[in-house]
Amino acid sequence: PPLSAPRGFSVQTFAAGVKYARLLRFTPKGDLLVSTPRTGDIKILTADANGDGRADAMRVLISGLNRPHGLDLFEGQLYIAEEDAIGRVAFDAARGEIVGSYERIVRNLPSGGHSTKTVRAGPDRKLYVTVGSGCNACIERDGRRASMLRFDLDGGNGEVFAKGLRNSVGFDWRPQDGAIYATENGRDWLGDDLPPE
């Protein structure tokens, strides 16, 4: 069925041809960063300056990545979660451009299985990374799987922060108390109503 919206809202195309788009992150200027894991790049859709409700342009910001998924901007750095690594590069939000070289600050994350990773910088100035399970329903051999990891901003001091998250794709902090809320994609093939996520 076609998309519908509640009274007072409307739905329209902001940008066409953004093939395999996955996660989105707005920049302080209002441009939109889009990860496209299948093409190995991050695209930037420039803000709608002419008021027609559509992105003014689209271009590749950075390419040659290993299935990039999660994105976050923090203190002038763009953090990118690849299938097996976390990288960062300086980002000039005013110009919508990266500055300098991309650096992988965490390497050798578990790959395969649920291969997408999500990365966010927390209010405690730590990096949080979700790592999905290696299978549909099993006991994991790698303790970093089905978990949320935490690192220093430079990628050091990695630790398991939370376990039992089979495949958490998105998460954020509640402003009132700093509690983390995460999506949880439970096991497959149990029907549309189980698990009750």
Short mmCIF file of C-alpha atoms in Angstrom, two decimals:
data_model
loop_
_atom_site.label_atom_id
_atom_site.label_comp_id
_atom_site.label_asym_id
_atom_site.label_seq_id
_atom_site.Cartn_x
_atom_site.Cartn_y
_atom_site.Cartn_z
CA PRO A 1 0.00 0.00 0.00
CA PRO A 2 1.11 3.59 -0.53
CA LEU A 3 2.60 5.57 2.35
CA SER A 4 0.15 7.60 4.37
CA ALA A 5 0.61 10.27 7.01
CA PRO A 6 -1.55 11.61 9.84
CA ARG A 7 -3.63 14.75 9.25
CA GLY A 8 -1.39 17.82 9.02
CA PHE A 9 1.62 15.87 7.73
CA SER A 10 2.71 14.89 4.24
CA VAL A 11 5.18 12.49 2.63
CA GLN A 12 7.34 13.34 -0.36
CA THR A 13 10.62 12.23 -1.90
CA PHE A 14 13.60 14.10 -0.43
CA ALA A 15 16.18 12.43 -2.71
CA ALA A 16 15.87 9.78 -5.42
CA GLY A 17 18.53 7.27 -6.44
CA VAL A 18 20.08 6.77 -3.00
CA LYS A 19 20.52 3.06 -3.60
CA TYR A 20 20.96 0.76 -0.59
CA ALA A 21 20.62 3.59 1.97
CA ARG A 22 20.87 2.36 5.56
CA LEU A 23 21.49 4.84 8.39
CA LEU A 24 21.09 8.62 8.37
CA ARG A 25 22.73 11.43 10.34
CA PHE A 26 22.08 15.16 9.94
CA THR A 27 25.06 17.51 10.12
CA PRO A 28 24.92 20.80 12.08
CA LYS A 29 24.44 22.62 8.74
CA GLY A 30 21.44 20.47 7.85
CA ASP A 31 23.06 18.24 5.24
CA LEU A 32 22.20 14.56 5.50
CA LEU A 33 24.84 11.82 5.71
CA VAL A 34 23.73 8.40 4.43
CA SER A 35 25.55 5.09 4.81
CA THR A 36 25.29 2.61 1.93
CA PRO A 37 26.91 -0.65 3.05
CA ARG A 38 26.50 -2.46 -0.27
CA THR A 39 28.40 0.22 -2.18
CA GLY A 40 31.01 0.81 0.55
CA ASP A 41 30.50 4.54 0.85
CA ILE A 42 28.98 7.42 2.75
CA LYS A 43 26.94 9.89 0.72
CA ILE A 44 26.06 13.47 1.58
CA LEU A 45 22.74 15.00 0.54
CA THR A 46 23.03 18.76 0.70
CA ALA A 47 20.36 20.69 2.59
CA ASP A 48 17.32 22.05 0.78
CA ALA A 49 18.40 25.67 0.32
CA ASN A 50 15.96 26.48 -2.50
CA GLY A 51 12.87 25.39 -0.54
CA ASP A 52 11.53 22.77 -2.95
CA GLY A 53 11.52 20.05 -0.27
CA ARG A 54 14.29 18.04 -1.93
CA ALA A 55 18.02 17.68 -1.35
CA ASP A 56 19.85 20.15 -3.57
CA ALA A 57 22.58 17.65 -4.52
CA MET A 58 24.03 14.24 -3.70
CA ARG A 59 27.66 13.16 -3.80
CA VAL A 60 29.95 10.53 -2.31
CA LEU A 61 31.70 11.85 0.79
CA ILE A 62 33.99 8.86 1.39
CA SER A 63 34.31 5.53 -0.44
CA GLY A 64 36.24 2.28 -0.30
CA LEU A 65 34.88 1.27 3.11
CA ASN A 66 34.02 -2.26 4.29
CA ARG A 67 30.20 -2.26 4.45
CA PRO A 68 29.83 1.02 6.38
CA HIS A 69 26.65 1.20 8.45
CA GLY A 70 26.58 3.36 11.60
CA LEU A 71 27.52 7.05 11.57
CA ASP A 72 28.00 9.69 14.21
CA LEU A 73 29.37 13.22 14.37
CA PHE A 74 31.10 14.32 17.54
CA GLU A 75 33.43 17.26 18.18
CA GLY A 76 34.36 17.70 14.53
CA GLN A 77 34.92 13.99 13.86
CA LEU A 78 32.85 11.68 11.69
CA TYR A 79 32.81 8.17 13.18
CA ILE A 80 31.92 5.31 10.85
CA ALA A 81 31.11 1.71 11.82
CA GLU A 82 32.36 -0.71 9.18
CA GLU A 83 31.71 -4.46 9.23
CA ASP A 84 34.95 -5.20 11.07
CA ALA A 85 36.22 -1.81 12.25
CA ILE A 86 35.41 1.65 13.55
CA GLY A 87 37.01 4.57 11.76
CA ARG A 88 37.04 8.33 12.03
CA VAL A 89 37.95 11.34 9.97
CA ALA A 90 37.77 15.08 10.61
CA PHE A 91 34.62 16.60 9.11
CA ASP A 92 34.07 20.25 8.19
CA ALA A 93 30.31 20.63 8.60
CA ALA A 94 30.22 24.14 7.15
CA ARG A 95 31.72 22.94 3.85
CA GLY A 96 30.31 19.41 4.00
CA GLU A 97 33.74 17.87 3.44
CA ILE A 98 36.11 15.50 5.16
CA VAL A 99 39.49 16.89 6.16
CA GLY A 100 42.59 14.72 6.18
CA SER A 101 42.82 10.94 6.14
CA TYR A 102 40.39 8.31 7.36
CA GLU A 103 41.80 6.29 10.27
CA ARG A 104 40.56 2.94 11.59
CA ILE A 105 40.73 3.29 15.37
CA VAL A 106 39.18 -0.10 16.25
CA ARG A 107 40.03 -3.18 14.19
CA ASN A 108 39.16 -6.87 14.13
CA LEU A 109 35.54 -6.59 15.19
CA PRO A 110 33.54 -9.78 14.55
CA SER A 111 32.31 -9.94 10.96
CA GLY A 112 29.77 -12.10 9.17
CA GLY A 113 26.43 -13.07 10.67
CA HIS A 114 24.67 -9.85 11.62
CA SER A 115 27.47 -7.80 10.14
CA THR A 116 26.15 -4.25 10.51
CA LYS A 117 27.56 -2.17 13.37
CA THR A 118 26.14 1.01 14.86
CA VAL A 119 28.39 3.61 16.49
CA ARG A 120 27.47 6.60 18.64
CA ALA A 121 29.43 8.95 20.89
CA GLY A 122 27.79 9.13 24.29
CA PRO A 123 27.32 12.00 26.72
CA ASP A 124 30.19 10.49 28.74
CA ARG A 125 32.56 11.07 25.76
CA LYS A 126 32.84 7.33 25.06
CA LEU A 127 32.13 5.47 21.82
CA TYR A 128 29.36 2.89 21.93
CA VAL A 129 29.22 0.18 19.27
CA THR A 130 26.62 -2.54 18.79
CA VAL A 131 27.73 -5.90 17.43
CA GLY A 132 25.04 -8.33 16.30
CA SER A 133 24.92 -12.08 16.81
CA GLY A 134 26.72 -14.47 14.49
CA CYS A 135 23.59 -16.54 13.82
CA ASN A 136 19.83 -16.60 14.25
CA ALA A 137 19.69 -18.28 17.68
CA CYS A 138 22.80 -19.81 19.23
CA ILE A 139 25.29 -19.55 22.06
CA GLU A 140 28.00 -17.14 20.93
CA ARG A 141 31.66 -18.11 21.22
CA ASP A 142 32.87 -14.52 20.87
CA GLY A 143 31.77 -12.50 23.92
CA ARG A 144 31.69 -9.31 21.82
CA ARG A 145 28.78 -10.67 19.78
CA ALA A 146 25.15 -9.82 20.60
CA SER A 147 26.40 -6.93 22.70
CA MET A 148 27.13 -3.24 23.02
CA LEU A 149 30.81 -2.36 23.33
CA ARG A 150 32.30 0.82 24.77
CA PHE A 151 35.61 2.49 23.82
CA ASP A 152 37.49 5.69 24.45
CA LEU A 153 37.09 8.23 21.62
CA ASP A 154 40.46 7.14 20.20
CA GLY A 155 39.36 3.48 20.11
CA GLY A 156 41.26 2.42 23.23
CA ASN A 157 40.09 0.59 26.36
CA GLY A 158 37.42 -1.52 24.68
CA GLU A 159 35.00 -3.37 26.92
CA VAL A 160 31.63 -5.12 26.77
CA PHE A 161 29.08 -2.64 28.12
CA ALA A 162 25.86 -4.69 27.67
CA LYS A 163 25.04 -8.25 26.56
CA GLY A 164 21.98 -9.98 25.20
CA LEU A 165 21.30 -7.60 22.31
CA ARG A 166 20.92 -10.04 19.42
CA ASN A 167 20.99 -7.34 16.76
CA SER A 168 20.58 -3.78 17.98
CA VAL A 169 20.64 -1.43 15.00
CA GLY A 170 19.83 1.90 16.65
CA PHE A 171 20.18 3.42 20.10
CA ASP A 172 20.13 6.78 21.87
CA TRP A 173 20.27 8.36 25.32
CA ARG A 174 17.23 9.65 27.20
CA PRO A 175 18.01 13.30 28.01
CA GLN A 176 16.27 13.24 31.39
CA ASP A 177 18.42 10.56 33.01
CA GLY A 178 21.03 9.37 30.48
CA ALA A 179 19.53 5.87 30.16
CA ILE A 180 20.31 4.15 26.85
CA TYR A 181 17.37 2.91 24.78
CA ALA A 182 18.15 0.46 21.96
CA THR A 183 16.19 -1.33 19.27
CA GLU A 184 16.38 -5.10 19.47
CA ASN A 185 15.83 -7.25 16.40
CA GLY A 186 14.90 -10.60 17.96
CA ARG A 187 15.24 -14.04 16.39
CA ASP A 188 13.74 -14.85 13.01
CA TRP A 189 11.26 -17.44 11.71
CA LEU A 190 8.85 -17.44 14.66
CA GLY A 191 6.06 -15.62 12.79
CA ASP A 192 5.08 -11.98 12.64
CA ASP A 193 4.14 -11.64 16.31
CA LEU A 194 7.10 -13.29 18.04
CA PRO A 195 9.19 -12.07 19.66
CA PRO A 196 6.97 -9.13 20.75
CA GLU A 197 9.43 -6.32 20.02
#
